[in-house]
Amino acid sequence: MNGPVLTAATLAITFSLAAPQSTQAAEGAQAASKILGRISASRIAVISDGDFLARTYGTAELAPRNAGYRDLLTIMSPAGDKIVTGSIPVSNSVTSAPEILALSEDGQTAFVTERLGERPKGGNRISDLPPGRRLFAVDLSDDAALRLSDTVEIEAFPEALSLSPDGESVAVISNTPEASFVQIVAYRDGRFSRLARFDLADLGVRGSEPAPRGGVTATNVHWHPSGRFLAVNINTQNRVAFFEVTGADGAPILRPWGNVVEVGADPFVGRFTPDGRHYLTANWGRNFAAKNLEGRIPQTPSTISVIRLADPATPQQSARHDLLGGAETGLSSEGIAISPEGRLVATVNMRGTAFPPGSARFDRNASVTLLSFDPATGAISRLADYPFEGALPEGGAFDRTGDHFLATVFQGHDGARPEAGSGLEVFRVAKATGRRLSGSAACRCRTAPTMSISHRRAPADSRRRRS
């Protein structure tokens, strides 16, 4: 049977290369209509970084200005046998975790943040890009005329965001040279309002390393399905911290919830399970002491860690979270997604696509690792890996029914066919044949680098990593 491509009801896949329109784009749009028409989603949101190329991580040189690349938010909405597409310039950066795009539950608003700011005139290298400081809200009510609803300034170098279940608060983490912050921004009636900042050091998350912030770097934030708790991944310390969100009259209060949990190496991103009983981390495994790309990118498989959460009814002083175990995934996993029913987990693995073609570690193929998960026991087991061509895929998501999984592809390799360029790779989830992925289909829409999915939208959110 045909299986699903993405599982989550609301998904965001960030980072892809935003190339100019071409004759191939029109042909690709026809193919995309057929492929995306099978996905259970009414709107797909994708983010593209126009400053970086895949090779920028090795060369530090930004994309040529005359290439025509742009930072874009692209929305694709199925309408009968067509896909209605709209785009709007929105600053973003692939150097963050694939967690900088979120869609509201009704698919009417997209939230985006920028780890690095817009390219200045004359800027040609990574070091020329200023710190990002903005959180954007984009009105998606008219697919053909997307509109920036509001912008708010936050702490520098935002790394990830998460939208609360009620859609009225956006949590953002930033890593400034001085501190790591959790920020909670209120959003109602198309406008940002109150912004609350919390220094992780004041919440008990500290480091003693001779490095910025004492060696503390937060790379992921995620709301619990209840809306009562937040998880924050501290990837440089291989830990996850949990916080309870309380407060009245629009003034949130953040306090630790239970113990900080040690997990696998470099827990870059993470997700609460749909039932709220567990938290899963995708552990990339980088060597932060290395001085170059070869040394930093691991040669051993990435892993997933499973944390069983304390009962929310347990008093805070006695709440305890436990590490249950985990499983290996593919090389250099960045993105993680959990199916809507909570029984499948997928990671998006870059493998050797980050290396230049002349490197002995170069690989044209990335992969998706599919795993089974038991919501009752927390047991997780690797089912299989599914390779596909493309450079630096990061984010991924299941559609609303869990019958499809979508992975973003930042860029195609030199000499790649049009169908192997930047865009979305769509898989069917064949549940009747033992829960596997099948029938990979490329939907390489060159204007959609990042993706996220909502109940009334198509997929969007994923894509790029920081080495």
XYZ file of C-alpha atoms in Angstrom:
467
model
C 0.000 0.000 0.000
C 1.072 3.621 -0.323
C 2.409 4.976 2.956
C 2.546 8.435 4.496
C 5.339 10.906 3.989
C 5.184 12.949 7.207
C 3.448 12.301 10.479
C 3.035 15.415 12.573
C -0.080 17.537 12.327
C 2.073 20.628 12.472
C 5.569 20.318 11.079
C 8.327 22.661 10.147
C 11.219 21.781 7.925
C 13.844 24.438 7.701
C 16.644 25.253 5.320
C 16.983 24.673 1.658
C 18.627 26.574 -1.117
C 16.403 29.285 -2.609
C 17.211 29.359 -6.274
C 15.676 31.630 -8.919
C 12.766 30.456 -11.032
C 13.572 28.601 -14.242
C 11.889 26.549 -16.941
C 12.573 23.532 -14.756
C 10.501 25.138 -12.014
C 7.353 24.978 -14.141
C 7.966 21.323 -14.920
C 8.714 20.683 -11.277
C 5.456 22.345 -10.250
C 3.475 19.835 -12.292
C 5.289 16.917 -10.681
C 4.923 18.536 -7.265
C 1.158 18.784 -7.687
C 0.906 15.040 -8.191
C 3.237 14.189 -5.334
C 1.996 16.717 -2.786
C -1.611 15.987 -3.646
C -1.227 12.603 -1.939
C -0.101 14.143 1.351
C -2.576 14.635 4.172
C -2.025 18.342 4.777
C -3.693 21.487 3.593
C -0.599 23.675 3.643
C 3.150 23.164 3.360
C 5.589 25.814 4.510
C 9.210 25.831 3.430
C 12.111 28.099 4.375
C 15.111 28.757 2.154
C 18.489 30.277 2.994
C 19.812 32.328 0.080
C 23.210 33.161 1.590
C 24.746 29.723 2.064
C 25.757 27.017 -0.375
C 26.503 23.487 0.779
C 30.210 24.175 0.341
C 30.076 27.329 2.477
C 30.742 25.272 5.619
C 34.117 24.312 4.186
C 35.053 27.518 2.351
C 33.321 30.205 4.488
C 32.352 31.896 1.199
C 28.728 32.909 0.685
C 26.745 32.261 -2.489
C 27.607 34.576 -5.406
C 25.311 37.577 -5.463
C 24.558 37.114 -9.136
C 23.204 33.611 -8.482
C 19.858 35.149 -7.527
C 19.342 33.178 -4.304
C 17.109 34.692 -1.614
C 15.960 34.035 1.932
C 12.351 32.933 1.402
C 9.317 31.512 3.100
C 7.330 29.524 0.536
C 3.818 28.197 1.087
C 2.305 25.373 -0.978
C -1.401 24.652 -0.613
C -3.208 21.836 -2.442
C -6.274 23.136 -4.270
C -7.998 20.390 -6.230
C -5.544 19.086 -8.808
C -3.278 22.129 -8.408
C -0.822 23.456 -5.860
C -1.188 27.144 -5.032
C 2.224 28.571 -4.228
C 3.219 31.872 -2.646
C 6.517 33.233 -1.349
C 7.695 36.125 0.800
C 11.235 37.229 1.691
C 11.972 36.287 5.320
C 15.470 36.396 6.766
C 16.708 33.031 8.062
C 19.912 31.041 8.368
C 20.774 27.434 7.731
C 23.405 27.601 10.466
C 20.758 26.981 13.114
C 19.121 23.738 14.096
C 16.246 22.730 11.774
C 13.847 24.197 14.335
C 13.390 27.825 13.225
C 9.994 27.461 11.510
C 6.632 26.646 13.055
C 3.043 26.814 11.808
C -0.051 27.541 13.829
C -2.491 24.665 14.248
C -4.909 26.227 11.747
C -2.139 26.869 9.241
C -2.866 30.590 9.103
C 0.392 31.861 10.627
C 4.056 30.936 10.218
C 6.733 31.861 12.748
C 10.373 32.182 11.661
C 13.546 33.318 13.391
C 17.012 34.167 12.062
C 20.228 32.945 13.677
C 22.256 35.194 11.375
C 20.953 38.437 9.944
C 20.635 39.682 6.404
C 23.690 39.870 4.203
C 25.146 43.400 4.153
C 26.244 45.180 1.033
C 29.693 43.909 0.156
C 29.386 40.861 2.405
C 30.947 37.755 0.860
C 31.944 35.563 3.816
C 30.217 34.000 6.821
C 32.006 36.459 9.104
C 30.296 39.331 7.274
C 26.825 38.236 8.383
C 25.534 40.067 11.482
C 23.891 38.309 14.443
C 20.224 37.561 13.923
C 17.869 39.250 16.394
C 14.364 38.939 14.975
C 11.302 36.746 15.304
C 8.794 37.029 12.462
C 5.090 36.235 12.183
C 3.713 35.800 8.661
C 0.008 35.853 7.765
C -0.751 32.902 5.453
C -4.489 33.466 5.060
C -4.022 34.380 1.388
C -1.602 31.932 -0.228
C -1.059 34.212 -3.194
C -0.375 37.304 -1.058
C 1.613 36.353 2.031
C 1.996 39.217 4.485
C 4.385 39.966 7.333
C 2.134 40.374 10.380
C 4.690 41.447 12.962
C 8.341 41.376 13.983
C 9.881 41.484 17.445
C 13.506 41.870 18.486
C 14.881 39.076 20.666
C 18.290 38.124 22.053
C 21.048 37.630 19.467
C 21.751 34.326 17.716
C 18.370 32.602 18.137
C 18.795 28.890 17.548
C 15.318 27.336 17.653
C 11.670 28.084 18.354
C 8.527 26.214 19.345
C 4.872 27.286 19.283
C 2.720 26.501 22.318
C -0.215 24.115 21.798
C -2.707 26.969 22.197
C -0.833 29.037 19.600
C -0.495 32.048 21.905
C 3.170 31.812 22.963
C 6.389 31.288 21.024
C 9.378 29.911 22.940
C 12.781 30.830 21.465
C 16.291 29.974 22.614
C 19.258 32.263 21.916
C 22.969 31.808 22.577
C 24.605 35.213 22.965
C 28.322 35.484 23.802
C 27.339 36.100 27.436
C 24.397 33.791 28.127
C 21.883 31.266 26.811
C 18.305 32.517 27.045
C 14.837 31.007 26.916
C 12.397 33.644 25.694
C 8.615 33.371 25.703
C 6.837 35.806 23.423
C 3.070 36.297 23.533
C 1.221 36.364 20.191
C -2.435 37.280 19.826
C -4.561 38.826 17.108
C -1.674 39.023 14.672
C 0.690 40.880 17.016
C 3.555 40.064 19.353
C 3.249 41.554 22.819
C 4.883 40.657 26.131
C 8.373 39.138 25.934
C 9.869 37.342 28.944
C 13.565 36.388 29.091
C 15.130 33.710 31.282
C 18.877 33.169 31.611
C 19.536 29.412 31.745
C 22.291 30.011 34.303
C 19.694 31.498 36.665
C 17.653 28.318 36.172
C 20.527 26.057 37.196
C 21.991 25.247 33.759
C 25.617 26.371 34.026
C 29.014 25.462 32.663
C 32.599 25.882 33.813
C 34.438 25.489 30.512
C 36.765 28.268 29.263
C 34.327 29.046 26.466
C 31.425 31.431 25.835
C 28.604 30.899 28.361
C 30.862 28.480 30.244
C 30.443 26.002 27.411
C 26.633 25.978 27.517
C 24.899 25.969 24.125
C 21.170 25.351 23.761
C 20.033 24.068 20.366
C 16.426 22.963 20.796
C 13.294 24.023 22.653
C 9.981 22.154 22.548
C 6.596 22.564 24.216
C 5.005 19.633 26.000
C 1.578 18.691 24.499
C -0.071 19.947 27.700
C 1.451 23.397 27.278
C 2.737 23.219 30.879
C 6.379 22.312 30.246
C 9.355 23.077 28.017
C 12.338 20.905 27.121
C 15.682 22.524 26.254
C 18.557 20.556 24.715
C 22.042 21.546 25.940
C 23.997 19.818 23.204
C 27.483 20.847 24.351
C 26.850 19.154 27.723
C 24.915 16.129 26.421
C 21.963 17.051 28.615
C 18.280 17.967 28.455
C 16.669 20.316 30.971
C 12.948 20.525 31.635
C 11.003 23.539 32.877
C 7.488 24.214 34.086
C 5.753 27.297 32.702
C 3.430 29.021 35.170
C 2.280 32.552 35.868
C -0.800 34.703 35.624
C -1.871 37.916 33.919
C 0.367 37.292 30.936
C 3.590 37.147 32.968
C 5.135 33.682 32.538
C 7.355 32.157 35.189
C 9.879 29.445 34.352
C 11.165 27.015 36.966
C 12.978 23.658 36.734
C 10.762 20.587 36.386
C 12.491 17.526 37.759
C 16.104 16.632 37.094
C 18.378 17.435 34.163
C 18.945 14.229 32.152
C 22.211 13.108 30.572
C 21.731 11.619 27.096
C 23.861 10.715 24.079
C 26.584 12.897 22.596
C 25.450 16.191 21.049
C 21.646 16.057 21.456
C 21.007 18.580 18.686
C 17.198 18.370 18.532
C 14.365 16.632 20.350
C 10.613 15.992 20.515
C 7.979 15.151 23.099
C 5.891 12.162 22.073
C 2.245 12.921 21.205
C 1.010 11.438 24.505
C 3.497 13.548 26.489
C 5.005 10.573 28.347
C 8.449 10.580 26.737
C 11.019 12.936 25.244
C 13.303 11.776 22.414
C 16.594 13.372 21.417
C 18.506 13.003 18.146
C 22.187 12.929 19.122
C 24.421 14.059 16.263
C 27.712 13.183 17.986
C 30.037 15.973 16.855
C 33.472 16.665 18.353
C 33.318 20.292 19.485
C 37.049 20.406 20.229
C 37.950 19.763 16.579
C 39.345 22.623 14.513
C 38.061 21.580 11.087
C 35.105 19.895 9.388
C 36.876 16.530 9.106
C 37.485 16.415 12.819
C 34.127 17.754 13.888
C 31.807 15.514 11.837
C 31.605 12.056 13.459
C 32.510 8.807 11.714
C 30.280 6.737 14.005
C 26.467 6.543 13.762
C 24.297 9.099 15.496
C 21.892 7.915 18.186
C 18.476 8.518 19.720
C 17.916 8.734 23.473
C 14.550 8.037 25.119
C 13.596 9.812 28.341
C 10.591 8.735 30.379
C 9.086 11.836 31.944
C 7.873 12.264 35.491
C 4.142 12.189 36.109
C 2.996 15.841 35.746
C 0.941 15.373 38.912
C 4.072 14.605 40.954
C 5.213 17.510 43.174
C 8.077 19.412 41.574
C 10.531 18.596 44.348
C 10.115 14.841 43.814
C 9.607 14.768 40.033
C 12.198 12.592 38.304
C 12.821 11.849 34.639
C 14.648 8.651 33.643
C 16.813 7.752 30.659
C 15.408 4.471 29.335
C 17.824 3.728 26.519
C 18.009 4.419 22.813
C 19.100 3.223 19.398
C 21.599 3.954 16.635
C 20.536 5.889 13.547
C 22.387 6.965 10.426
C 25.524 9.074 10.233
C 25.132 12.749 11.190
C 21.436 12.933 11.977
C 19.968 16.421 12.417
C 16.213 16.314 12.154
C 13.793 14.124 14.106
C 10.066 13.510 13.686
C 7.495 11.366 15.466
C 4.391 10.059 13.733
C 0.981 11.358 14.886
C 0.082 8.086 16.623
C 3.518 8.008 18.268
C 4.624 4.606 16.983
C 7.146 5.618 14.334
C 10.207 7.828 14.635
C 12.355 9.097 11.780
C 15.683 10.894 11.665
C 17.137 12.742 8.678
C 20.825 11.906 8.270
C 23.332 13.969 6.288
C 25.901 11.179 6.141
C 28.926 12.356 4.109
C 27.086 14.942 2.021
C 28.700 17.784 4.011
C 32.134 16.966 2.598
C 33.507 18.195 -0.751
C 33.546 15.664 -3.600
C 37.317 15.287 -3.321
C 37.113 14.049 0.267
C 37.378 10.338 1.026
C 34.344 10.801 3.288
C 32.127 12.375 0.615
C 28.819 10.629 -0.065
C 26.214 11.674 -2.645
C 23.476 10.036 -0.627
C 21.899 11.104 2.624
C 19.334 8.884 4.362
C 16.245 8.611 6.530
C 16.315 6.167 9.439
C 12.919 4.732 10.388
C 12.424 3.344 13.906
C 9.533 1.732 15.745
C 8.527 3.107 19.143
C 6.352 1.627 21.866
C 4.503 4.502 23.625
C 3.718 2.276 26.609
C 7.226 1.030 27.414
C 9.451 3.558 25.645
C 11.218 0.787 23.717
C 12.705 1.942 20.417
C 14.101 -0.187 17.597
C 15.732 0.663 14.287
C 13.781 -0.713 11.322
C 15.762 0.367 8.252
C 17.643 3.149 6.466
C 16.417 4.712 3.209
C 19.035 6.551 1.114
C 18.332 9.431 -1.250
C 20.536 11.811 -3.221
C 21.162 15.367 -2.057
C 23.389 17.557 0.090
C 22.777 18.489 3.716
C 19.214 17.380 4.421
C 18.175 18.353 7.935
C 14.504 18.514 8.766
C 11.685 16.063 8.297
C 8.046 15.533 9.189
C 5.186 13.095 8.924
C 1.926 14.198 7.397
C -1.283 14.326 9.423
C -2.155 10.656 8.951
C 1.408 9.366 9.231
C 1.146 7.858 5.754
C 3.977 9.968 4.329
C 7.311 11.311 5.476
C 8.943 14.404 3.979
C 12.609 15.310 4.222
C 14.145 18.580 3.103
C 17.197 18.681 0.846
C 19.309 21.818 1.056
C 21.036 21.512 -2.309
C 21.780 19.107 -5.131
C 25.294 17.949 -5.892
C 27.222 19.286 -8.872
C 25.954 17.545 -11.981
C 22.781 16.337 -10.274
C 19.613 15.832 -12.288
C 16.826 18.429 -11.754
C 14.861 15.941 -9.676
C 17.854 15.591 -7.328
C 18.241 19.292 -6.542
C 17.099 21.241 -3.500
C 13.564 20.655 -2.243
C 11.547 17.893 -0.597
C 12.016 14.119 -0.709
C 8.700 12.349 -0.123
C 8.327 8.779 1.168
C 5.259 6.602 1.575
C 4.890 4.781 4.863
C 3.868 1.231 4.031
C 2.159 0.247 7.272
C 0.616 -2.955 5.947
C 4.020 -4.416 5.135
C 5.615 -4.033 8.533
C 5.934 -0.246 8.750
C 8.547 0.713 6.250
C 9.207 3.550 3.855
C 8.724 2.955 0.166
C 8.384 4.687 -3.144
C 10.707 7.633 -2.597
C 9.657 10.517 -4.842
C 11.581 13.724 -5.336
C 9.656 16.959 -5.187
C 12.612 19.230 -5.624
C 10.958 22.644 -5.687
C 13.939 24.941 -5.777
C 12.165 27.777 -4.016
C 11.321 25.765 -0.911
C 14.308 25.029 1.321
C 12.606 24.488 4.674
C 9.308 22.841 5.430
C 6.499 22.710 7.963
C 3.011 21.163 8.013
C -0.224 22.052 9.743
C -3.778 20.713 9.762
C -4.588 23.103 6.962
C -1.350 23.272 5.132
C 1.214 21.172 3.354
C 4.586 20.178 4.873
C 7.341 22.462 5.933
C 10.341 22.534 8.229
C 13.675 21.067 8.172
C 16.930 21.523 6.768
C 20.313 22.602 7.738
C 22.769 22.078 10.286
C 25.590 23.877 11.859
C 29.002 22.178 11.953
